[in-house]
Amino acid sequence: MLPVVSIVGRPNVGKSTIFNRLIGSRKAIVDDQYGVTRDRHYGQAFWNGREFNVIDTGGYQPDETDVIWDGVREQVHIAIRESDLILFVVDTEGGITSLDRSVARMLREEDTPVLLVANKADNEERAMNATEFYGLGFEELYPVSAINGRGTGDLLDKMVTLF
Ligand code: GDP
Ligand code: MG
């Protein structure tokens, strides 16, 4: 069995963009049996000779905050159960939100390893601003840009040491 890495976080932080960067040109498998709030995409990734499965969580289309929170919470529960590593993605453009704090609280109570990923750190200034996310209570922080690839090598280097 390959190690499983799940990508969680609130909508629009860039989970799917990170997922696509990790799996590259390989094809994702879509599992929509969960319905709109919980659809999941599975793909394979390789780094430094290590192969692993990546799960993009998401959907949460309905606009109501409660529905979105239920969807995210459900995905975090599943991720805690089935993952060897969780990427908790936040957005340097938007800053810390209450949903980020709720997810952080859920993840900190569990033993599954978590890496906090501050996405949309497209340049040095954005990467510096990402330090506010230390306020979520994780020891390490990985500022990345899923769009231009900044920081993703450092993140992957760390990921493959954890499984
Ligand atoms: P998800 O809802 O968490 O899966 O987020 P998406 O991957 O769909 O991305 C949401 C929006 O953020 C899209 O418009 C992306 O193009 C944009 N986005 C994703 N990653 C980055 C990034 O690294 N930098 C910038 N500037 N925008 C990004
Ligand atoms: Mg998505």
Coordinates of N, CA and C and ligand atoms in Angstrom, one line a residue:
M1 N 0.8 -1.2 0.0 CA 0.0 0.0 0.0 C 0.9 1.3 0.0
L2 N 0.6 2.2 -0.9 CA 1.3 3.4 -1.0 C 0.8 4.3 0.2
P3 N 1.7 5.2 0.7 CA 1.3 6.2 1.6 C 0.2 7.1 1.1
V4 N -0.7 7.6 1.9 CA -1.8 8.4 1.5 C -1.6 9.8 2.1
V5 N -1.7 10.8 1.2 CA -1.6 12.2 1.7 C -2.9 12.9 1.3
S6 N -3.6 13.4 2.3 CA -4.8 14.2 2.0 C -4.6 15.7 2.1
I7 N -5.3 16.4 1.2 CA -5.2 17.8 1.2 C -6.5 18.4 1.7
V8 N -6.5 19.1 2.8 CA -7.7 19.7 3.4 C -7.6 21.2 3.6
G9 N -8.7 21.8 3.8 CA -8.7 23.3 4.0 C -10.0 23.8 3.5
R10 N -10.3 25.1 3.8 CA -11.5 25.7 3.4 C -11.5 26.0 1.9
P11 N -12.7 26.3 1.3 CA -12.8 26.5 -0.2 C -11.9 27.6 -0.6
N12 N -11.4 27.4 -1.8 CA -10.6 28.5 -2.6 C -9.2 28.8 -2.1
V13 N -8.7 28.0 -1.2 CA -7.3 28.2 -0.7 C -6.3 27.7 -1.7
G14 N -6.8 26.8 -2.6 CA -5.9 26.3 -3.7 C -5.6 24.8 -3.5
K15 N -6.5 24.1 -2.9 CA -6.2 22.6 -2.7 C -6.1 21.9 -4.0
S16 N -7.0 22.2 -4.9 CA -7.0 21.5 -6.2 C -5.8 21.9 -7.0
T17 N -5.4 23.1 -6.9 CA -4.2 23.6 -7.7 C -2.9 22.9 -7.1
I18 N -2.9 22.7 -5.8 CA -1.7 22.0 -5.2 C -1.8 20.5 -5.6
F19 N -3.0 19.9 -5.6 CA -3.2 18.5 -6.0 C -2.7 18.3 -7.4
N20 N -3.1 19.2 -8.3 CA -2.7 19.1 -9.7 C -1.1 19.2 -9.9
R21 N -0.6 20.1 -9.1 CA 0.9 20.3 -9.2 C 1.6 19.0 -8.7
L22 N 1.0 18.4 -7.6 CA 1.6 17.2 -7.1 C 1.5 16.0 -8.0
I23 N 0.4 15.8 -8.7 CA 0.2 14.7 -9.5 C 0.8 14.9 -11.0
G24 N 1.0 16.2 -11.3 CA 1.6 16.5 -12.6 C 0.6 16.1 -13.7
S25 N 1.2 15.4 -14.7 CA 0.4 15.1 -15.9 C -0.4 13.8 -15.7
R26 N -0.2 13.1 -14.5 CA -0.9 11.9 -14.3 C -2.4 12.1 -14.1
K27 N -3.2 11.1 -14.4 CA -4.6 11.3 -14.4 C -5.2 11.1 -13.0
A28 N -6.2 11.9 -12.6 CA -6.8 11.8 -11.3 C -8.1 10.9 -11.5
I29 N -8.4 10.1 -10.5 CA -9.6 9.4 -10.4 C -10.6 10.2 -9.6
V30 N -11.8 10.4 -10.2 CA -12.8 11.1 -9.4 C -13.8 10.2 -8.8
D31 N -14.0 10.4 -7.5 CA -15.0 9.6 -6.8 C -16.1 10.5 -6.3
D32 N -17.2 10.5 -7.1 CA -18.3 11.5 -6.7 C -19.4 10.8 -6.0
Q33 N -19.2 9.6 -5.5 CA -20.3 8.9 -4.8 C -20.7 9.7 -3.5
Y34 N -19.9 10.5 -3.0 CA -20.3 11.3 -1.8 C -21.2 12.4 -2.1
G35 N -21.3 12.9 -3.4 CA -22.2 14.0 -3.7 C -21.4 15.3 -3.7
V36 N -22.1 16.4 -3.9 CA -21.5 17.7 -4.2 C -20.6 18.2 -3.1
T37 N -21.0 18.0 -1.8 CA -20.2 18.6 -0.8 C -19.0 17.8 -0.4
R38 N -18.9 16.6 -0.9 CA -17.8 15.7 -0.5 C -17.0 15.0 -1.6
D39 N -17.1 15.5 -2.8 CA -16.4 14.7 -3.8 C -14.9 14.7 -3.6
R40 N -14.3 13.6 -4.1 CA -12.8 13.4 -3.8 C -12.1 13.0 -5.1
H41 N -10.9 13.5 -5.2 CA -10.1 13.1 -6.4 C -8.8 12.4 -5.9
Y42 N -8.5 11.3 -6.5 CA -7.3 10.5 -6.2 C -6.3 10.6 -7.3
G43 N -5.0 10.8 -6.9 CA -4.0 10.8 -7.9 C -2.7 10.2 -7.3
Q44 N -1.7 9.9 -8.2 CA -0.4 9.4 -7.7 C 0.7 10.5 -7.9
A45 N 1.6 10.5 -7.0 CA 2.7 11.5 -7.1 C 4.0 10.8 -6.8
F46 N 5.1 11.4 -7.3 CA 6.4 10.8 -7.1 C 7.4 12.0 -6.7
W47 N 8.2 11.7 -5.7 CA 9.3 12.7 -5.4 C 10.5 12.0 -4.8
N48 N 11.6 12.3 -5.2 CA 12.9 11.7 -4.6 C 12.8 10.2 -4.6
G49 N 12.2 9.6 -5.7 CA 12.1 8.1 -5.7 C 11.0 7.5 -4.9
R50 N 10.2 8.4 -4.2 CA 9.1 7.9 -3.4 C 7.8 8.1 -4.2
E51 N 6.9 7.1 -4.0 CA 5.6 7.2 -4.7 C 4.6 7.2 -3.6
F52 N 3.5 8.1 -3.8 CA 2.5 8.1 -2.8 C 1.2 8.5 -3.5
N53 N 0.1 8.3 -2.8 CA -1.3 8.7 -3.3 C -1.6 10.0 -2.7
V54 N -2.3 10.8 -3.5 CA -2.8 12.1 -3.0 C -4.3 12.2 -3.1
I55 N -5.0 12.7 -2.1 CA -6.4 12.9 -2.2 C -6.7 14.4 -2.1
D56 N -7.4 14.9 -3.1 CA -7.9 16.3 -3.1 C -9.3 16.2 -2.5
T57 N -9.6 16.9 -1.4 CA -10.9 16.9 -0.9 C -11.6 18.2 -1.3
G58 N -12.9 18.2 -1.4 CA -13.5 19.5 -1.7 C -14.9 19.4 -2.2
G59 N -15.3 20.2 -3.1 CA -16.7 20.3 -3.5 C -17.3 21.5 -2.7
Y60 N -18.1 21.2 -1.7 CA -18.7 22.2 -0.8 C -19.4 23.3 -1.6
Q61 N -20.0 23.0 -2.7 CA -20.6 24.1 -3.6 C -21.6 25.0 -2.9
P62 N -22.6 24.4 -2.0 CA -23.6 25.3 -1.5 C -23.0 26.5 -0.8
D63 N -23.6 27.6 -0.9 CA -23.1 28.9 -0.4 C -23.1 29.1 1.1
E64 N -24.1 28.4 1.7 CA -24.2 28.6 3.2 C -23.0 28.2 4.0
T65 N -22.6 29.0 4.9 CA -21.4 28.8 5.7 C -21.5 27.5 6.4
D66 N -22.7 27.2 6.9 CA -22.9 25.9 7.7 C -22.6 24.7 6.9
V67 N -23.1 24.7 5.6 CA -22.9 23.6 4.8 C -21.5 23.4 4.4
I68 N -20.8 24.5 4.2 CA -19.4 24.5 3.8 C -18.6 23.9 5.0
W69 N -18.9 24.4 6.2 CA -18.2 23.9 7.4 C -18.4 22.4 7.6
D70 N -19.7 22.0 7.4 CA -20.0 20.5 7.6 C -19.2 19.7 6.6
G71 N -19.1 20.2 5.3 CA -18.3 19.5 4.3 C -16.8 19.4 4.7
V72 N -16.3 20.6 5.1 CA -14.8 20.6 5.5 C -14.6 19.6 6.7
R73 N -15.5 19.7 7.7 CA -15.3 18.9 8.9 C -15.4 17.4 8.6
E74 N -16.3 17.1 7.7 CA -16.4 15.7 7.2 C -15.1 15.2 6.6
Q75 N -14.6 16.1 5.7 CA -13.4 15.7 5.0 C -12.2 15.6 5.9
V76 N -12.2 16.4 6.9 CA -11.0 16.4 7.9 C -11.2 15.1 8.7
H77 N -12.4 14.7 9.1 CA -12.6 13.4 9.8 C -12.1 12.2 9.0
I78 N -12.5 12.2 7.7 CA -12.1 11.1 6.8 C -10.6 11.1 6.7
A79 N -10.0 12.3 6.4 CA -8.6 12.4 6.2 C -7.8 11.9 7.4
I80 N -8.3 12.2 8.7 CA -7.6 11.8 9.9 C -7.6 10.3 9.9
R81 N -8.7 9.6 9.5 CA -8.8 8.2 9.5 C -7.9 7.5 8.5
E82 N -7.8 8.0 7.3 CA -7.2 7.2 6.2 C -5.9 7.7 5.7
S83 N -5.3 8.8 6.3 CA -4.1 9.4 5.8 C -2.9 9.1 6.6
D84 N -1.7 9.0 5.9 CA -0.5 8.9 6.6 C 0.1 10.3 6.9
L85 N -0.5 11.3 6.1 CA -0.1 12.7 6.2 C -1.2 13.6 5.7
I86 N -1.4 14.7 6.4 CA -2.4 15.7 6.0 C -1.7 17.0 5.6
L87 N -2.0 17.5 4.5 CA -1.6 18.9 4.1 C -2.8 19.8 4.5
F88 N -2.6 20.7 5.4 CA -3.7 21.6 5.8 C -3.3 22.9 5.1
V89 N -4.2 23.3 4.1 CA -3.9 24.4 3.3 C -4.6 25.7 3.7
V90 N -3.9 26.8 3.9 CA -4.5 28.1 4.2 C -4.0 29.1 3.1
D91 N -4.6 30.3 3.1 CA -4.4 31.2 2.0 C -3.8 32.5 2.5
T92 N -2.6 32.8 2.0 CA -1.9 34.0 2.4 C -2.6 35.3 1.9
E93 N -3.4 35.1 0.9 CA -4.2 36.3 0.4 C -5.3 36.7 1.4
G94 N -5.9 35.7 2.0 CA -7.1 35.9 2.8 C -6.8 36.0 4.3
G95 N -5.6 35.6 4.7 CA -5.3 35.6 6.2 C -6.1 34.5 6.9
I96 N -5.9 34.5 8.2 CA -6.5 33.4 9.1 C -8.0 33.7 9.2
T97 N -8.8 32.7 9.0 CA -10.3 32.8 9.1 C -10.7 31.9 10.3
S98 N -12.0 32.1 10.7 CA -12.5 31.3 11.8 C -12.6 29.8 11.4
L99 N -12.8 29.6 10.1 CA -12.9 28.2 9.6 C -11.5 27.6 9.7
D100 N -10.4 28.4 9.4 CA -9.0 27.9 9.5 C -8.8 27.5 11.0
R101 N -9.2 28.3 11.9 CA -9.0 28.0 13.3 C -9.7 26.8 13.8
S102 N -10.9 26.5 13.2 CA -11.7 25.3 13.6 C -11.0 24.1 13.1
V103 N -10.5 24.2 11.8 CA -9.8 23.0 11.3 C -8.5 22.7 12.1
A104 N -7.8 23.8 12.4 CA -6.6 23.6 13.2 C -6.8 22.9 14.5
R105 N -7.9 23.3 15.1 CA -8.3 22.7 16.4 C -8.5 21.2 16.3
M106 N -9.3 20.9 15.2 CA -9.6 19.4 15.0 C -8.3 18.7 14.7
L107 N -7.4 19.2 13.9 CA -6.2 18.5 13.5 C -5.2 18.4 14.7
R108 N -5.1 19.4 15.5 CA -4.2 19.4 16.6 C -4.5 18.3 17.7
E109 N -5.8 17.9 17.7 CA -6.2 16.9 18.7 C -5.8 15.4 18.2
E110 N -5.4 15.3 17.0 CA -5.2 13.9 16.5 C -3.7 13.6 16.3
D111 N -3.4 12.3 16.1 CA -2.0 11.9 16.0 C -1.5 11.9 14.5
T112 N -2.4 12.0 13.5 CA -1.9 12.0 12.1 C -1.0 13.2 11.9
P113 N 0.2 13.0 11.3 CA 1.0 14.1 11.0 C 0.4 15.1 10.1
V114 N 0.6 16.4 10.4 CA 0.0 17.5 9.6 C 1.1 18.5 9.2
L115 N 1.1 18.9 7.9 CA 2.0 20.0 7.5 C 1.1 21.2 7.1
L116 N 1.4 22.3 7.7 CA 0.6 23.5 7.5 C 1.2 24.2 6.2
V117 N 0.4 24.4 5.2 CA 0.8 24.9 3.9 C 0.2 26.2 3.6
A118 N 0.9 27.3 3.6 CA 0.4 28.6 3.3 C 0.5 28.9 1.8
N119 N -0.6 28.7 1.1 CA -0.6 28.8 -0.4 C -0.7 30.3 -0.9
K120 N -0.5 30.5 -2.1 CA -0.5 31.8 -2.8 C 0.6 32.7 -2.3
A121 N 1.7 32.1 -1.8 CA 2.9 32.8 -1.5 C 3.7 33.0 -2.7
D122 N 3.2 33.7 -3.7 CA 3.7 33.8 -5.1 C 5.1 34.6 -5.1
N123 N 5.4 35.4 -4.1 CA 6.6 36.1 -4.0 C 7.1 36.2 -2.6
E124 N 8.3 36.9 -2.5 CA 8.9 36.9 -1.2 C 8.1 37.7 -0.1
E125 N 7.4 38.7 -0.6 CA 6.6 39.5 0.4 C 5.4 38.7 0.9
R126 N 4.8 37.9 0.0 CA 3.7 37.1 0.4 C 4.2 36.0 1.4
A127 N 5.4 35.5 1.1 CA 5.9 34.4 1.9 C 6.2 34.9 3.3
M128 N 6.7 36.2 3.4 CA 7.0 36.8 4.7 C 5.7 37.0 5.5
N129 N 4.6 37.4 4.8 CA 3.3 37.7 5.5 C 2.7 36.4 6.0
A130 N 3.2 35.3 5.4 CA 2.6 34.0 5.8 C 2.9 33.6 7.3
T131 N 3.9 34.3 7.9 CA 4.2 34.0 9.3 C 3.1 34.1 10.2
E132 N 2.0 34.9 9.9 CA 0.9 35.1 10.7 C 0.2 33.7 11.0
F133 N 0.4 32.8 10.1 CA -0.2 31.4 10.3 C 0.4 30.6 11.4
Y134 N 1.6 31.0 11.9 CA 2.1 30.4 13.1 C 1.1 30.5 14.2
G135 N 0.2 31.5 14.1 CA -0.9 31.6 15.1 C -1.8 30.5 15.2
L136 N -1.8 29.6 14.2 CA -2.7 28.4 14.2 C -2.1 27.3 15.1
G137 N -0.9 27.5 15.6 CA -0.4 26.5 16.6 C 0.4 25.3 16.1
F138 N 0.9 25.4 14.8 CA 1.7 24.3 14.3 C 3.2 24.8 14.4
E139 N 4.1 23.8 14.5 CA 5.5 24.2 14.7 C 6.1 24.7 13.4
E140 N 5.7 24.1 12.3 CA 6.3 24.5 11.0 C 5.3 25.0 10.1
L141 N 5.8 25.8 9.1 CA 4.9 26.4 8.1 C 5.6 26.4 6.8
Y142 N 4.9 25.9 5.8 CA 5.4 25.9 4.4 C 4.7 26.8 3.5
P143 N 5.3 28.0 3.2 CA 4.7 28.9 2.3 C 5.0 28.4 0.9
V144 N 4.0 28.3 0.1 CA 4.2 27.8 -1.3 C 3.3 28.6 -2.3
S145 N 3.7 28.5 -3.5 CA 2.8 29.0 -4.6 C 2.5 27.8 -5.5
A146 N 1.2 27.3 -5.4 CA 0.8 26.2 -6.3 C 0.9 26.6 -7.7
I147 N 0.7 27.9 -8.0 CA 0.6 28.4 -9.3 C 2.0 28.5 -10.0
N148 N 3.0 29.1 -9.3 CA 4.3 29.2 -9.9 C 5.4 28.2 -9.3
G149 N 5.0 27.4 -8.3 CA 5.9 26.4 -7.9 C 6.8 26.8 -6.8
R150 N 6.8 28.1 -6.4 CA 7.6 28.6 -5.3 C 7.4 27.8 -4.0
G151 N 8.5 27.2 -3.4 CA 8.4 26.5 -2.1 C 7.9 25.1 -2.2
T152 N 7.4 24.7 -3.4 CA 6.8 23.3 -3.4 C 7.9 22.2 -3.3
G153 N 9.1 22.5 -3.7 CA 10.2 21.5 -3.6 C 10.5 21.3 -2.1
D154 N 10.6 22.4 -1.3 CA 10.9 22.2 0.1 C 9.8 21.4 0.8
L155 N 8.5 21.7 0.4 CA 7.4 21.0 1.0 C 7.5 19.5 0.7
L156 N 7.7 19.2 -0.6 CA 7.8 17.8 -1.0 C 9.0 17.1 -0.3
D157 N 10.1 17.8 -0.2 CA 11.3 17.2 0.5 C 10.9 16.8 2.0
K158 N 10.1 17.6 2.6 CA 9.7 17.4 4.0 C 8.6 16.2 4.0
M159 N 7.6 16.3 3.1 CA 6.6 15.3 3.0 C 7.2 13.9 3.0
V160 N 8.1 13.6 2.1 CA 8.6 12.3 1.9 C 9.4 11.8 3.1
T161 N 9.8 12.7 4.0 CA 10.5 12.2 5.2 C 9.5 11.7 6.2
L162 N 8.2 11.9 6.0 CA 7.2 11.6 7.0 C 6.5 10.3 6.8
F163 N 6.8 9.6 5.7 CA 6.2 8.3 5.5 C 7.2 7.3 4.8
Ligands
GDP1 P1 -9.7 24.9 -3.7 O1 -11.2 25.3 -3.6 O2 -9.1 24.9 -2.3 O3 -9.5 23.6 -4.4 O4 -8.9 26.0 -4.5 P2 -8.5 26.0 -6.1 O5 -7.4 25.1 -6.4 O6 -9.8 25.7 -6.9 O7 -8.1 27.5 -6.3 C1 -8.9 28.6 -5.9 C2 -8.4 29.9 -6.7 O8 -7.1 30.2 -6.2 C3 -8.2 29.7 -8.2 O9 -8.6 30.9 -8.8 C4 -6.7 29.4 -8.3 O10 -6.2 29.8 -9.6 C5 -6.2 30.3 -7.2 N1 -4.9 29.8 -6.8 C6 -4.5 28.6 -6.4 N2 -3.2 28.5 -6.1 C7 -2.7 29.8 -6.2 C8 -1.4 30.3 -6.0 O11 -0.4 29.7 -5.6 N3 -1.3 31.7 -6.2 C9 -2.4 32.5 -6.6 N4 -2.1 33.8 -6.8 N5 -3.6 31.9 -6.8 C10 -3.8 30.6 -6.6
MG2 MG -10.9 22.2 -5.1

